[in-house]
PDB file of C-alpha atoms in Angstrom:
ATOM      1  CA  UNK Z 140     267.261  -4.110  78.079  1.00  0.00           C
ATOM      2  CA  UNK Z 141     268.355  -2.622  74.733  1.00  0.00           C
ATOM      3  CA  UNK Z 142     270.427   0.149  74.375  1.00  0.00           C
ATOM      4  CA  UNK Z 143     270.153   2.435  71.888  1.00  0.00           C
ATOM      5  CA  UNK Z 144     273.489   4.634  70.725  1.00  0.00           C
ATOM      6  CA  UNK Z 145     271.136   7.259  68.650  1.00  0.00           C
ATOM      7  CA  UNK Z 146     271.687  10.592  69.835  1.00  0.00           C
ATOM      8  CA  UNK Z 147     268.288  12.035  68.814  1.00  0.00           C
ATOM      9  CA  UNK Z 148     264.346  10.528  68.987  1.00  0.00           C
ATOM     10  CA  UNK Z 149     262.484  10.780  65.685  1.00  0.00           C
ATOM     11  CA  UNK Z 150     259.074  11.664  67.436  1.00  0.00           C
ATOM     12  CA  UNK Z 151     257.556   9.689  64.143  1.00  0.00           C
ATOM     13  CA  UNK Z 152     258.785   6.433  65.278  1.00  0.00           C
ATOM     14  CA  UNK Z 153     256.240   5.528  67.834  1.00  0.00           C
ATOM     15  CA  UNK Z 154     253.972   5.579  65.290  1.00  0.00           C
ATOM     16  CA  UNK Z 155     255.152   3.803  62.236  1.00  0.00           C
ATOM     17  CA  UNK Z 156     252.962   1.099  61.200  1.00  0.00           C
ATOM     18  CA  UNK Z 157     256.105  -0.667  59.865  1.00  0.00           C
ATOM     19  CA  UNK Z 158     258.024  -0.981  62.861  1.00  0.00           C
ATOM     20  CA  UNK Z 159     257.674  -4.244  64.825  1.00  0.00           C
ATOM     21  CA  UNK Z 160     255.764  -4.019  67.564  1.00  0.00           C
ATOM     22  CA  UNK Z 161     255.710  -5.347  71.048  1.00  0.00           C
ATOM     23  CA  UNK Z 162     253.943  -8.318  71.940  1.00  0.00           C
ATOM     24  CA  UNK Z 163     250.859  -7.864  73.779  1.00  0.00           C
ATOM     25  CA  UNK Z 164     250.154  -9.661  77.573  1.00  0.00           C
ATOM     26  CA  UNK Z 165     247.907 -12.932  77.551  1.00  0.00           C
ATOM     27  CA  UNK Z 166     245.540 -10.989  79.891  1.00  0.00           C
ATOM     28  CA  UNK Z 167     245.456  -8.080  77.402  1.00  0.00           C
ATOM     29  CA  UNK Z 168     245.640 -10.495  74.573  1.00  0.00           C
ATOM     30  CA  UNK Z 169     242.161 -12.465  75.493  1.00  0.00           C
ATOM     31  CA  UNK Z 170     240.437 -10.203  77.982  1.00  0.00           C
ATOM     32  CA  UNK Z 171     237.580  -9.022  75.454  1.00  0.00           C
ATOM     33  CA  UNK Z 172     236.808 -12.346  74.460  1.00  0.00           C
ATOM     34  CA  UNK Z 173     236.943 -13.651  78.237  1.00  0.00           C
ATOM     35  CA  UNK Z 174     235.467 -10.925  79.964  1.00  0.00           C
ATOM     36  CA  UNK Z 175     231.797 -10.760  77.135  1.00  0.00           C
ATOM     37  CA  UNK Z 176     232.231 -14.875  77.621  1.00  0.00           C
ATOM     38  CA  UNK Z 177     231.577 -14.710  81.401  1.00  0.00           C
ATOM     39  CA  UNK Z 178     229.317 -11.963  80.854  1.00  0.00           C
ATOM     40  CA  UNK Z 179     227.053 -14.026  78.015  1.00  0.00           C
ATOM     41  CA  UNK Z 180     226.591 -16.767  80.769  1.00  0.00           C
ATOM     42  CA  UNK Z 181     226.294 -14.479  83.456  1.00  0.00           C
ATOM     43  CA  UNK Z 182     223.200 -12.920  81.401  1.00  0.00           C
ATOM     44  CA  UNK Z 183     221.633 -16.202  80.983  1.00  0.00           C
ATOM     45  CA  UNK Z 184     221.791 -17.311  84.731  1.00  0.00           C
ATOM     46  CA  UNK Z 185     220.198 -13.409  85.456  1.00  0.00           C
ATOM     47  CA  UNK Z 186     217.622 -14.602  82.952  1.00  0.00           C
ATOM     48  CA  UNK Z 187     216.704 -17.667  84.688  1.00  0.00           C
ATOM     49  CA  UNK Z 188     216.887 -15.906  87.877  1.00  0.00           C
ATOM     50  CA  UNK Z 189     214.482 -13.058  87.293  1.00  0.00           C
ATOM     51  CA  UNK Z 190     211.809 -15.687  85.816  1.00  0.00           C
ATOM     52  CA  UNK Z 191     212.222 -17.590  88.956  1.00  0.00           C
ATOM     53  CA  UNK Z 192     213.879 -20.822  87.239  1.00  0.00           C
ATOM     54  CA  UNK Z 193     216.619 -22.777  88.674  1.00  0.00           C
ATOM     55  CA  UNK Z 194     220.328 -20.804  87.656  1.00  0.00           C
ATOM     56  CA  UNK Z 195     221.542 -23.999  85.365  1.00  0.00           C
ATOM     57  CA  UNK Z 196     218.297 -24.385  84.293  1.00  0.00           C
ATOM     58  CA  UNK Z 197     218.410 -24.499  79.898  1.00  0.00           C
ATOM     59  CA  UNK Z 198     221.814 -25.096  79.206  1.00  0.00           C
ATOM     60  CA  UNK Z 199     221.416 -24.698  75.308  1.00  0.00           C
ATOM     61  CA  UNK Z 200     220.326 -21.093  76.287  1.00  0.00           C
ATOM     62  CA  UNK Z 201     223.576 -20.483  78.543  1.00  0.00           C
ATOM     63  CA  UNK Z 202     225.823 -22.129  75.804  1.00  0.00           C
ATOM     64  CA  UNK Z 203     223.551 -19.934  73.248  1.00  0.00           C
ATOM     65  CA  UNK Z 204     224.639 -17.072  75.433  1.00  0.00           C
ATOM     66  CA  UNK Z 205     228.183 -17.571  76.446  1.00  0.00           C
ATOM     67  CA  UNK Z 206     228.771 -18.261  72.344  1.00  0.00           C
ATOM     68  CA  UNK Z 207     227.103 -15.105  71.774  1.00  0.00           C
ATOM     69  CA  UNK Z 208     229.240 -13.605  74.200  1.00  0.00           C
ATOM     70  CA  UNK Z 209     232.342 -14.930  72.482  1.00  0.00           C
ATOM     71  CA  UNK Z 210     232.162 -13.804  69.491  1.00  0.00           C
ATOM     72  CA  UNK Z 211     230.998  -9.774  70.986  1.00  0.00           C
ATOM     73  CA  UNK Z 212     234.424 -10.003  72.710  1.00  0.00           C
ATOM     74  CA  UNK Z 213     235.817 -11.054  69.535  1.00  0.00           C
ATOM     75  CA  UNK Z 214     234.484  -8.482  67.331  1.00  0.00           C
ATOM     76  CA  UNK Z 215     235.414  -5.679  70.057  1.00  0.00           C
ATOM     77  CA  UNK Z 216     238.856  -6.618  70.321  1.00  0.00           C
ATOM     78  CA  UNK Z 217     239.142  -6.653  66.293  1.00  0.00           C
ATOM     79  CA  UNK Z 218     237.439  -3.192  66.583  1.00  0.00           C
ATOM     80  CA  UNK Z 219     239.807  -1.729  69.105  1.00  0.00           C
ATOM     81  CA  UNK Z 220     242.526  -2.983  67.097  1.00  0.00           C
ATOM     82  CA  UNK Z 221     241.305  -1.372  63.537  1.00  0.00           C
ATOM     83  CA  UNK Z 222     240.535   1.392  65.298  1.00  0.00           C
ATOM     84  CA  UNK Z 223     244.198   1.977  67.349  1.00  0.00           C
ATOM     85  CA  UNK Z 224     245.748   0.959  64.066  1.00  0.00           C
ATOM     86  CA  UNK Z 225     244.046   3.880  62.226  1.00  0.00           C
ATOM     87  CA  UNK Z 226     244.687   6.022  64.237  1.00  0.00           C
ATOM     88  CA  UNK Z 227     247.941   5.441  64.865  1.00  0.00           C
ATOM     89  CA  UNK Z 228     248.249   5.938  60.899  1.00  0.00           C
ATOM     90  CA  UNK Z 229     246.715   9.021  61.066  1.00  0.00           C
ATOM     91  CA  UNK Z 230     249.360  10.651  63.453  1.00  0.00           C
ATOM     92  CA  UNK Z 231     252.258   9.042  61.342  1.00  0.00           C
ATOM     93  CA  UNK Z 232     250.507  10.713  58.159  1.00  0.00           C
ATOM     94  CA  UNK Z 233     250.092  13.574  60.052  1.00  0.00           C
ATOM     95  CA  UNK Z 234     253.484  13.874  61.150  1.00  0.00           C
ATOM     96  CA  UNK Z 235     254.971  12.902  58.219  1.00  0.00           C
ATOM     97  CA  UNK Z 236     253.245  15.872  56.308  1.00  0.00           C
ATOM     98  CA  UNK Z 237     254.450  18.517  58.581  1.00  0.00           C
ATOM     99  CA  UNK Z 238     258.016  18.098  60.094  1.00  0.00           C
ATOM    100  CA  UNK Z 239     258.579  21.102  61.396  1.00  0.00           C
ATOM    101  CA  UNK Z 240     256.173  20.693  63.989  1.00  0.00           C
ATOM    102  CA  UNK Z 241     258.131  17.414  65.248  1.00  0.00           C
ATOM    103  CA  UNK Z 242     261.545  18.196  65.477  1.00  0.00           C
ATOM    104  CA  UNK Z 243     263.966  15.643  66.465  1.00  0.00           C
ATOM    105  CA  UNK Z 244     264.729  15.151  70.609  1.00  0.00           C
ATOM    106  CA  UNK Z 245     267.986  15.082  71.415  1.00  0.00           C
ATOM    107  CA  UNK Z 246     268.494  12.068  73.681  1.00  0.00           C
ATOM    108  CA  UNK Z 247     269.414  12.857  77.475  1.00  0.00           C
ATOM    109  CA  UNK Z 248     271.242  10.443  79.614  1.00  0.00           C
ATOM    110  CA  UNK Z 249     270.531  10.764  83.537  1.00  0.00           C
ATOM    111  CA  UNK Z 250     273.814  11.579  84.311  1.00  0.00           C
ATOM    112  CA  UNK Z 251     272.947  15.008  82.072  1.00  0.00           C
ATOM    113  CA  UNK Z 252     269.514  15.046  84.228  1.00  0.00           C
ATOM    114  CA  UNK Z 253     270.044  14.298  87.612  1.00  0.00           C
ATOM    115  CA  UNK Z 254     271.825  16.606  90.337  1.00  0.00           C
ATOM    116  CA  UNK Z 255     275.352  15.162  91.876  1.00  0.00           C
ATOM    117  CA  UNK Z 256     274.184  13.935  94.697  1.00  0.00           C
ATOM    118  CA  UNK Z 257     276.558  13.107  97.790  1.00  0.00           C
ATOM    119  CA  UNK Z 258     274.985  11.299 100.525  1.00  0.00           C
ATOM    120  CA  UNK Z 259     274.843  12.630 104.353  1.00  0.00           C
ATOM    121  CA  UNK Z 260     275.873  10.283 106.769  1.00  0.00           C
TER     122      UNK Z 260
END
């Protein structure tokens, strides 16, 4: 855990695009791409189900489909991330242009927070 000794939070912080940011989970890192991936071979089985075909039947279709599928979970999870990133710029921009409606916090410890507390025994 990292301690900071800064006595106040610059509200702009959280959304600098410059600052490093935190490493995302391998479930949140691939779950676009795995999720559309099941779903694009899910879709073809459906298909061969609703025309009354054996599930496996066609594999070039299913690999046609879970390709397919692939590269929609790819192209979503680029998306989300253009789209967080702009947006993320937008409130930096935005607070950077008007300060005085994000004043600094002044840092509280829980010591400062929390009632003294003697226990009952």
């Amino acid at each position: 855990m990292v301690c900071s000794t800064d006595t106040h939070i610059d509200p702009k912080s959280f959304y600098d695009p410059d600052s490093p940011r935190p490493m995302r989970s391998f479930v949140g890192q691939y779950w676009y791409q795995a999720s559309c991936t099941v779903l694009g071979f899910g879709v073809a089985c459906l298909h061969n189900f609703i025309r009354k075909r054996p599930v496996f039947a066609g594999l070039p279709r299913h690999a046609a489909f879970t390709l397919i599928g692939f590269g929609a979970g790819t192209w979503i999870n680029n998306f989300i991330k253009r789209r967080s990133a702009e947006r993320d710029y937008f409130y930096y921009q935005y607070m950077c242009d008007h300060p005085e409606d994000f004043p600094l916090i002044e840092r509280k410890k829980f010591k400062d927070v929390m009632k003294h507390w003697t226990p009952v025994r």
